Coordinates of C-alpha atoms in Angstrom, one line a residue:
X1 CA 0.0 0.0 0.0
X2 CA 2.9 2.4 0.7
X3 CA 4.3 1.7 -2.8
X4 CA 0.8 2.3 -4.4
X5 CA 0.5 5.5 -2.4
X6 CA 3.9 6.8 -3.4
X7 CA 3.4 5.9 -7.0
X8 CA 0.0 7.7 -7.2
X9 CA -0.3 10.2 -4.4
X10 CA -3.0 12.1 -6.3
X11 CA -5.5 9.2 -5.6
X12 CA -6.8 9.6 -2.1
X13 CA -8.2 6.1 -2.1
X14 CA -4.6 4.8 -1.7
X15 CA -4.1 7.1 1.2
X16 CA -7.3 5.8 2.8
X17 CA -6.3 2.2 2.2
X18 CA -2.9 2.7 3.6
X19 CA -4.2 4.3 6.7
X20 CA -6.7 1.5 7.1
X21 CA -4.0 -1.1 6.9
X22 CA -1.9 0.7 9.5
X23 CA -4.8 1.0 11.9
X24 CA -5.9 -2.7 11.4
X25 CA -2.4 -3.9 12.1
X26 CA -2.1 -1.8 15.3
X27 CA -5.5 -3.2 16.5
X28 CA -4.2 -6.7 15.8
X29 CA -1.0 -6.0 17.9
X30 CA -3.0 -4.4 20.7
X31 CA -6.9 -4.3 20.7
X32 CA -6.7 -1.7 23.5
X33 CA -4.8 1.6 23.5
X34 CA -1.2 1.3 23.0
X35 CA 1.7 3.6 21.8
X36 CA 1.7 3.4 18.1
X37 CA 4.1 5.7 16.2
X38 CA 2.8 4.5 12.9
X39 CA -0.7 5.9 13.7
X40 CA 0.8 9.3 13.3
X41 CA 1.3 8.5 9.7
X42 CA -2.2 7.3 9.3
X43 CA -3.6 10.4 10.9
X44 CA -1.5 12.7 8.7
X45 CA -2.8 10.8 5.6
X46 CA -6.4 11.3 6.7
X47 CA -6.2 14.9 8.0
X48 CA -4.8 16.2 4.7
X49 CA -7.9 15.6 2.7
X50 CA -10.1 18.3 1.2
X51 CA -13.8 18.2 2.0
X52 CA -14.4 18.0 -1.8
X53 CA -12.5 14.7 -2.1
X54 CA -14.8 11.7 -3.0
X55 CA -13.1 9.7 -0.1
X56 CA -13.5 12.5 2.4
X57 CA -16.3 11.1 4.5
X58 CA -14.7 7.6 4.7
X59 CA -11.5 9.3 5.7
X60 CA -13.1 11.3 8.4
X61 CA -14.8 8.1 9.7
X62 CA -11.5 6.2 9.9
X63 CA -9.9 9.2 11.5
X64 CA -12.6 9.3 14.2
X65 CA -12.1 5.6 14.9
X66 CA -8.3 6.1 15.3
X67 CA -8.9 8.9 17.7
X68 CA -11.3 6.8 19.8
X69 CA -8.5 4.1 19.9
X70 CA -6.1 6.6 21.2
X71 CA -8.8 7.8 23.7
X72 CA -8.7 11.3 22.2
X73 CA -12.4 11.8 22.5
X74 CA -12.2 15.6 22.2
X75 CA -11.0 15.0 18.6
X76 CA -13.2 12.0 17.8
X77 CA -16.6 13.4 18.9
X78 CA -16.7 16.5 16.6
X79 CA -15.9 14.3 13.6
X80 CA -18.5 11.6 14.4
X81 CA -21.1 14.2 15.2
X82 CA -20.5 15.9 11.9
X83 CA -20.6 12.7 10.0
X84 CA -23.8 11.4 11.6
X85 CA -25.6 14.7 11.0
X86 CA -24.8 14.4 7.3
X87 CA -25.6 10.5 7.4
X88 CA -28.6 10.2 9.7
X89 CA -29.3 6.7 8.2
X90 CA -25.9 5.3 9.1
X91 CA -27.0 3.4 12.2
X92 CA -23.6 1.8 12.8
X93 CA -21.9 5.2 13.1
X94 CA -24.6 6.6 15.3
X95 CA -24.3 3.6 17.6
X96 CA -20.5 4.1 17.6
X97 CA -21.1 7.7 18.7
X98 CA -23.5 6.7 21.5
X99 CA -21.2 4.0 22.8
X100 CA -18.2 6.4 22.7
X101 CA -20.3 8.9 24.7
X102 CA -21.1 6.1 27.2
X103 CA -17.5 5.0 27.6
X104 CA -16.3 8.6 28.2
X105 CA -19.0 9.1 30.8
X106 CA -21.1 11.6 28.8
X107 CA -24.3 10.3 30.3
X108 CA -26.7 12.9 28.8
X109 CA -25.3 12.5 25.3
X110 CA -25.1 8.8 25.4
X111 CA -28.8 8.5 26.5
X112 CA -30.2 11.1 24.1
X113 CA -28.3 9.7 21.2
X114 CA -29.4 6.1 22.1
X115 CA -33.0 7.3 22.3
X116 CA -32.8 9.0 19.0
X117 CA -31.5 5.7 17.4
X118 CA -34.3 3.7 18.9
X119 CA -36.9 6.3 17.6
X120 CA -35.4 6.4 14.1
X121 CA -34.7 2.7 13.7
X122 CA -37.5 0.3 14.8
X123 CA -35.1 -2.6 14.3
X124 CA -32.2 -1.0 16.1
X125 CA -31.3 -4.1 18.1
X126 CA -30.1 -4.2 21.7
X127 CA -27.1 -1.8 21.6
X128 CA -28.9 1.5 22.3
X129 CA -31.1 -0.1 24.9
X130 CA -28.2 -1.5 26.9
X131 CA -26.5 1.9 26.9
X132 CA -29.6 3.5 28.4
X133 CA -30.2 0.7 30.9
X134 CA -26.8 0.9 32.5
X135 CA -26.5 4.7 32.3
X136 CA -30.0 5.9 33.2
X137 CA -32.6 3.0 33.3
X138 CA -35.4 5.3 34.2
X139 CA -35.1 6.8 30.6
X140 CA -35.9 3.4 28.9
X141 CA -38.7 3.7 26.3
X142 CA -42.1 2.3 27.3
X143 CA -41.8 -0.6 24.9
X144 CA -38.2 -1.5 25.8
X145 CA -39.1 -4.7 27.8
X146 CA -41.2 -6.1 24.9
X147 CA -38.6 -5.3 22.3
X148 CA -35.7 -6.7 24.4
X149 CA -37.6 -9.9 25.4
X150 CA -38.2 -10.6 21.7
X151 CA -34.6 -10.2 21.0
X152 CA -33.4 -12.3 24.0
X153 CA -35.7 -15.3 23.4
X154 CA -35.5 -15.5 19.7
X155 CA -33.3 -18.5 18.8
X156 CA -32.5 -17.0 15.4
X157 CA -30.7 -14.0 16.9
X158 CA -26.9 -14.1 17.2
X159 CA -25.3 -14.4 20.7
X160 CA -24.2 -10.8 20.9
X161 CA -27.7 -9.5 20.5
X162 CA -29.1 -12.0 23.0
X163 CA -26.3 -11.1 25.4
X164 CA -26.9 -7.4 25.2
X165 CA -30.8 -7.7 25.3
X166 CA -30.6 -10.0 28.3
X167 CA -28.2 -7.6 30.2
X168 CA -30.4 -4.7 29.4
X169 CA -33.5 -6.6 30.8
X170 CA -31.5 -7.6 33.9
X171 CA -30.5 -4.0 34.5
X172 CA -34.1 -2.9 34.3
X173 CA -35.3 -5.5 36.7
X174 CA -32.4 -4.7 39.1
X175 CA -33.4 -1.1 39.1
X176 CA -36.9 -2.1 40.0
X177 CA -35.7 -4.3 42.8
X178 CA -36.7 -7.6 41.0
X179 CA -33.5 -9.4 41.8
X180 CA -34.5 -12.9 41.0
X181 CA -35.7 -11.9 37.5
X182 CA -32.6 -9.8 37.0
X183 CA -30.3 -12.7 37.9
X184 CA -32.2 -15.0 35.5
X185 CA -31.7 -12.6 32.7
X186 CA -27.9 -12.3 33.4
X187 CA -27.8 -16.1 33.2
X188 CA -29.6 -16.0 29.9
X189 CA -27.0 -13.5 28.5
X190 CA -24.1 -15.5 29.8
X191 CA -25.5 -18.8 28.4
X192 CA -25.6 -17.2 24.9
X193 CA -22.1 -15.9 25.3
X194 CA -20.8 -19.3 26.5
X195 CA -22.4 -21.2 23.6
X196 CA -20.7 -18.8 21.0
X197 CA -17.4 -18.5 22.9
X198 CA -16.6 -21.7 24.8
X199 CA -13.6 -21.7 27.1
X200 CA -11.1 -24.5 28.0
X201 CA -10.9 -24.1 31.8
X202 CA -8.4 -27.0 32.1
X203 CA -6.0 -25.1 29.9
X204 CA -6.6 -21.9 31.9
X205 CA -5.6 -23.5 35.2
X206 CA -2.7 -25.3 33.5
X207 CA -1.4 -21.9 32.5
X208 CA -1.8 -20.5 36.0
X209 CA 0.0 -23.5 37.5
X210 CA 2.9 -23.1 35.1
X211 CA 3.3 -19.4 35.9
X212 CA 3.3 -20.2 39.6
X213 CA 5.9 -22.9 39.1
X214 CA 8.2 -20.3 37.3
X215 CA 7.7 -18.0 40.3
X216 CA 8.7 -20.6 42.8
X217 CA 11.6 -21.8 40.7
X218 CA 12.9 -18.3 40.3
X219 CA 13.4 -18.0 44.0
X220 CA 15.2 -21.3 44.2
X221 CA 17.4 -20.3 41.3
X222 CA 18.1 -16.8 42.5
X223 CA 16.1 -15.3 39.7
X224 CA 13.1 -14.0 41.7
X225 CA 12.5 -10.3 41.3
X226 CA 15.6 -10.4 39.0
X227 CA 17.8 -10.8 42.0
X228 CA 21.3 -9.5 41.4
X229 CA 20.3 -7.8 38.1
X230 CA 21.5 -4.3 37.6
X231 CA 19.9 -1.9 35.2
X232 CA 21.0 1.6 34.5
X233 CA 18.1 3.9 35.3
X234 CA 16.7 5.1 31.9
X235 CA 15.7 8.6 31.4
X236 CA 12.0 9.3 31.4
X237 CA 9.0 8.0 33.3
X238 CA 9.2 4.8 35.4
X239 CA 6.4 2.3 35.5
X240 CA 3.9 1.5 38.3
X241 CA 1.8 -1.6 37.6
X242 CA -1.7 -2.0 39.2
X243 CA -3.1 -5.5 38.9
X244 CA -6.0 -7.6 40.3
X245 CA -9.2 -9.2 39.1
X246 CA -11.6 -7.0 37.0
X247 CA -13.9 -4.9 39.2
X248 CA -11.6 -5.0 42.2
X249 CA -10.7 -1.4 42.6
X250 CA -7.9 -0.9 40.0
X251 CA -9.6 2.2 38.6
X252 CA -10.1 4.0 41.8
X253 CA -6.5 3.1 42.9
X254 CA -5.1 4.5 39.7
X255 CA -7.2 7.7 39.7
X256 CA -5.9 8.6 43.2
X257 CA -2.4 8.0 41.9
X258 CA -3.0 9.8 38.7
X259 CA -4.0 12.9 40.7
X260 CA -0.5 13.2 42.0
X261 CA 1.5 15.8 40.1
X262 CA 4.4 13.4 39.4
X263 CA 2.1 10.6 38.0
X264 CA 0.5 10.1 34.6
X265 CA -2.4 7.6 34.7
X266 CA -2.3 5.7 31.4
X267 CA -5.2 3.3 32.2
X268 CA -5.7 0.0 30.7
X269 CA -3.0 0.2 28.1
X270 CA -1.8 -2.7 26.0
X271 CA 1.9 -1.8 25.7
X272 CA 3.3 -4.6 27.9
X273 CA 1.4 -7.3 26.0
X274 CA 2.3 -5.7 22.7
X275 CA 6.0 -5.4 23.4
X276 CA 6.2 -8.9 24.8
X277 CA 4.6 -10.2 21.6
X278 CA 7.0 -8.1 19.4
X279 CA 10.2 -9.2 21.2
X280 CA 9.3 -12.8 22.3
X281 CA 6.5 -13.7 19.9
X282 CA 2.8 -14.3 20.4
X283 CA 2.6 -17.2 22.9
X284 CA 1.1 -18.0 26.3
X285 CA 2.0 -16.1 29.6
X286 CA 4.2 -19.0 30.8
X287 CA 6.0 -19.4 27.5
X288 CA 6.9 -15.7 27.5
X289 CA 8.5 -16.1 30.9
X290 CA 10.4 -19.1 29.6
X291 CA 11.8 -17.1 26.8
X292 CA 13.0 -14.3 28.9
X293 CA 16.8 -13.7 29.0
X294 CA 19.3 -10.9 29.4
X295 CA 18.9 -9.9 25.8
X296 CA 15.1 -10.0 25.5
X297 CA 14.7 -8.3 28.8
X298 CA 16.8 -5.4 27.8
X299 CA 14.9 -5.0 24.6
X300 CA 11.5 -5.2 26.3
X301 CA 12.6 -2.6 28.8
X302 CA 13.8 -0.3 26.1
X303 CA 10.6 -0.5 24.1
X304 CA 8.2 -0.3 27.0
X305 CA 10.0 2.7 28.5
X306 CA 10.1 4.5 25.2
X307 CA 6.3 4.0 25.0
X308 CA 5.8 5.4 28.4
X309 CA 8.0 8.4 27.5
X310 CA 5.7 9.0 24.5
X311 CA 2.7 9.2 26.8
X312 CA 4.0 11.7 29.2
X313 CA 7.7 12.6 28.8
X314 CA 7.7 14.9 31.9
X315 CA 6.1 12.5 34.4
X316 CA 8.1 10.7 37.0
X317 CA 5.8 7.6 36.9
X318 CA 3.2 6.2 34.5
X319 CA 0.7 3.7 35.7
X320 CA -0.5 0.6 33.9
X321 CA -3.7 -0.7 35.4
X322 CA -4.5 -3.6 33.1
X323 CA -6.1 -6.2 35.5
X324 CA -5.0 -9.2 33.4
X325 CA -1.4 -8.3 34.1
X326 CA -1.6 -10.3 37.3
X327 CA -0.9 -13.2 35.0
X328 CA 2.2 -11.4 33.8
X329 CA 3.6 -10.6 37.2
X330 CA 6.5 -13.0 37.0
X331 CA 7.6 -11.5 33.7
X332 CA 7.2 -8.0 35.1
X333 CA 9.3 -8.8 38.2
X334 CA 12.1 -10.0 36.0
X335 CA 11.9 -7.2 33.4
X336 CA 11.3 -4.3 35.9
X337 CA 12.7 -5.4 39.2
X338 CA 12.5 -1.8 40.5
X339 CA 8.9 -1.2 39.6
X340 CA 6.3 -0.9 42.4
X341 CA 3.3 -3.2 41.9
X342 CA 0.0 -2.7 43.6
X343 CA -2.4 -5.6 43.9
X344 CA -6.1 -4.6 44.5
X345 CA -8.8 -6.9 45.8
X346 CA -12.1 -6.8 47.5
X347 CA -14.6 -9.3 48.9
X348 CA -14.6 -12.3 46.5
X349 CA -18.3 -12.3 46.0
X350 CA -18.4 -8.5 45.4
X351 CA -15.8 -9.0 42.8
X352 CA -17.4 -12.0 41.1
X353 CA -20.8 -10.7 41.0
X354 CA -19.7 -7.3 39.7
X355 CA -17.9 -9.2 36.8
X356 CA -21.0 -11.3 36.3
X357 CA -23.3 -8.4 36.0
X358 CA -21.2 -6.0 34.0
X359 CA -21.6 -5.9 30.2
X360 CA -17.9 -5.8 29.2
X361 CA -17.2 -4.8 25.6
X362 CA -15.6 -8.3 25.2
X363 CA -17.3 -10.6 27.6
X364 CA -14.9 -12.6 29.9
X365 CA -15.3 -16.2 29.0
X366 CA -14.5 -17.5 32.4
X367 CA -17.4 -15.6 33.9
X368 CA -20.1 -17.1 31.7
X369 CA -20.7 -20.0 34.1
X370 CA -20.9 -19.5 37.9
X371 CA -19.0 -22.5 38.7
X372 CA -16.2 -21.6 36.3
X373 CA -16.1 -18.0 37.7
X374 CA -15.7 -19.4 41.2
X375 CA -13.0 -21.8 40.2
X376 CA -11.1 -19.0 38.2
X377 CA -11.2 -16.8 41.2
X378 CA -9.7 -19.6 43.3
X379 CA -7.0 -20.1 40.7
X380 CA -6.3 -16.3 40.7
X381 CA -6.2 -16.3 44.5
X382 CA -3.8 -19.2 44.6
X383 CA -1.5 -17.6 42.1
X384 CA -1.4 -14.3 43.9
X385 CA -0.5 -16.1 47.1
X386 CA 2.4 -17.6 45.3
X387 CA 3.5 -14.2 44.1
X388 CA 3.4 -12.8 47.5
X389 CA 5.2 -15.8 49.0
X390 CA 8.0 -15.2 46.5
X391 CA 8.1 -11.4 46.7
X392 CA 11.7 -11.2 48.1
X393 CA 12.2 -7.5 47.7
X394 CA 8.9 -6.0 48.6
X395 CA 7.7 -5.1 45.1
X396 CA 4.1 -6.1 45.8
X397 CA 1.7 -3.9 47.8
X398 CA -1.5 -5.5 49.0
X399 CA -4.5 -3.1 48.8
X400 CA -7.9 -4.1 49.9
X401 CA -10.7 -2.0 48.4
X402 CA -12.8 -2.0 51.5
X403 CA -9.9 -0.5 53.5
X404 CA -9.3 2.2 50.9
X405 CA -13.0 3.3 50.9
X406 CA -13.2 3.1 54.7
X407 CA -10.1 5.2 55.3
X408 CA -8.9 6.6 52.0
X409 CA -6.3 9.1 53.2
X410 CA -4.4 6.7 55.4
X411 CA -4.4 3.8 52.9
X412 CA -3.6 6.1 49.9
X413 CA -0.7 7.7 51.7
X414 CA 0.6 4.3 52.5
X415 CA 0.5 2.9 48.9
X416 CA 1.9 6.2 47.5
X417 CA 4.8 5.9 49.8
X418 CA 5.3 2.4 48.5
X419 CA 5.7 3.9 45.1
X420 CA 8.2 6.5 46.3
X421 CA 5.7 9.3 46.3
X422 CA 5.0 11.9 48.8
X423 CA 1.4 12.9 49.8
X424 CA -0.6 15.5 48.0
X425 CA -4.2 16.5 49.2
X426 CA -5.5 16.6 45.6
X427 CA -5.0 12.9 45.4
X428 CA -8.3 12.5 47.0
X429 CA -9.9 15.0 44.7
X430 CA -9.3 13.0 41.5
X431 CA -12.8 13.4 40.3
X432 CA -12.2 17.1 39.8
X433 CA -9.4 16.6 37.2
X434 CA -11.8 16.0 34.3
X435 CA -9.9 13.0 33.1
X436 CA -12.0 10.3 31.4
X437 CA -11.9 6.7 32.6
X438 CA -12.5 4.3 29.9
X439 CA -13.3 1.2 32.0
X440 CA -16.4 -0.6 33.2
X441 CA -16.2 1.7 36.2
X442 CA -16.7 4.9 34.2
X443 CA -19.5 6.3 36.3
X444 CA -18.2 5.6 39.7
X445 CA -14.7 7.2 39.3
X446 CA -16.2 10.5 38.3
X447 CA -17.4 10.9 41.9
X448 CA -15.7 11.3 45.2
X449 CA -14.9 8.1 47.1
X450 CA -18.1 6.6 48.4
X451 CA -19.4 3.4 50.0
X452 CA -22.3 2.9 47.6
X453 CA -20.9 -0.4 46.1
X454 CA -20.0 -2.0 49.4
X455 CA -22.4 -4.9 50.0
X456 CA -24.3 -4.7 46.7
X457 CA -23.5 -8.3 46.0
X458 CA -25.8 -9.2 48.9
X459 CA -28.9 -8.4 46.9
X460 CA -28.1 -11.4 44.7
X461 CA -26.9 -13.7 47.4
X462 CA -29.9 -16.1 47.3
X463 CA -29.3 -16.9 43.7
X464 CA -25.5 -17.2 43.4
X465 CA -25.2 -21.0 43.6
X466 CA -21.6 -22.2 43.2
X467 CA -20.2 -18.7 44.1
X468 CA -21.4 -19.1 47.7
X469 CA -18.6 -21.5 48.5
X470 CA -16.0 -18.8 47.9
X471 CA -16.7 -17.3 51.3
X472 CA -15.8 -20.5 53.0
X473 CA -12.9 -21.3 50.7
X474 CA -11.2 -17.9 50.8
X475 CA -11.0 -16.2 54.2
X476 CA -12.0 -12.5 54.3
X477 CA -9.9 -10.9 57.1
X478 CA -11.7 -8.7 59.6
X479 CA -9.3 -5.9 59.5
X480 CA -9.7 -2.6 61.3
X481 CA -10.5 0.3 59.1
X482 CA -7.2 2.2 60.1
X483 CA -5.0 -0.8 59.6
X484 CA -2.7 -0.4 56.6
X485 CA -2.0 -3.1 54.1
X486 CA 0.9 -5.4 55.1
X487 CA 2.4 -5.5 51.6
X488 CA 3.6 -8.9 52.3
X489 CA 0.4 -10.9 52.8
X490 CA -2.5 -11.5 50.5
X491 CA -5.9 -12.7 51.5
X492 CA -8.9 -12.2 49.3

């Protein structure tokens, strides 16, 4: 495509196709936001197009998608708004705009755009309904339940539509206090997802066990935490990793850190997974650990730190709060032996039920069955215990969400100190900084710390089946509110 474009730069279609190839390749490397210098070339190709060009509208659409990928919503929204005004019959683009408003926490715009789609397209499907149901359920159209039920029970509909319709119905029932009906609809949605996207749980646990074995062997072989390794401190921001199960408090933890003047909160970035794949190759978590050596570690550090410098060159630290990085902790300890790692967790039933009732953009396959979800949590808990047992140099900090909410200043001071940061009062006023949080927690983190979510899982307690055993299997410590995390012990 580069050759075609160089040979005939007067044809904008080649510029469009080249930009599209660049963007698709980047999305393959990292579905989530990641540093991508090549995207600058794509953006330049798309921006330098006159409105009279026959490809102009397609170029503007692709440009908006790239800005959304980069989480530059202030640039994406005007483009999408302009395009949808000129193409009101383009339902897909209007749904993209509504979803983007929702992700960025623009509640009013997300709801009004979704309602307009429902009004203009009788066959709109479940997407606009699910946006309204989770952002402002009281605004659901009068016929919403009838439309969504038809989608959810129709065997001819694809799994994604059934999943979204079922979750929207569940959220409506939950808002009305009909918890049994809500839970039944959540189960219907997960059943459709599981049928379309089965998971090999045996393989999942085998992978966790292999990672745990590497962590134990590293201590025996003096490799744990890259013992004895020496790295020259590179210029630019240094990494802080925040890990844990989804819905365990990673977002709140990062937002407090990100309000510190020396910290840039990068969010759920895909740079670590991308760099590991680039240097080592696309393979399992355990195989990536097996392939680490002095040469690959040096190259991974170089590329990852270069990406961090591109995000915020003047910051002292940059956070990466990708929850799934708990599976990469042994690799992180060997590559970045100096990096602070914060592990967040909360009551196991609160975590699991929040995962189960959250409509993630990409459903988590281990959560589609309550028994599998309980077993996955046990596997995660076991693996994290191994990491803490083998944490020879105090890299890991144990942060319990309930403690943070009960005594935010004391706990926040403690984990900031673990990261080498002094205390700033504005850290607890993170909700004033205007930053967007593009996670499933997008509404909560735009408000001050509150206790609204504590105990919410208890509304579903009569219906949770296999999850109930987690309370007996995994002890929940009765810690005092003013007791700080031990950093060295982990108990879910």
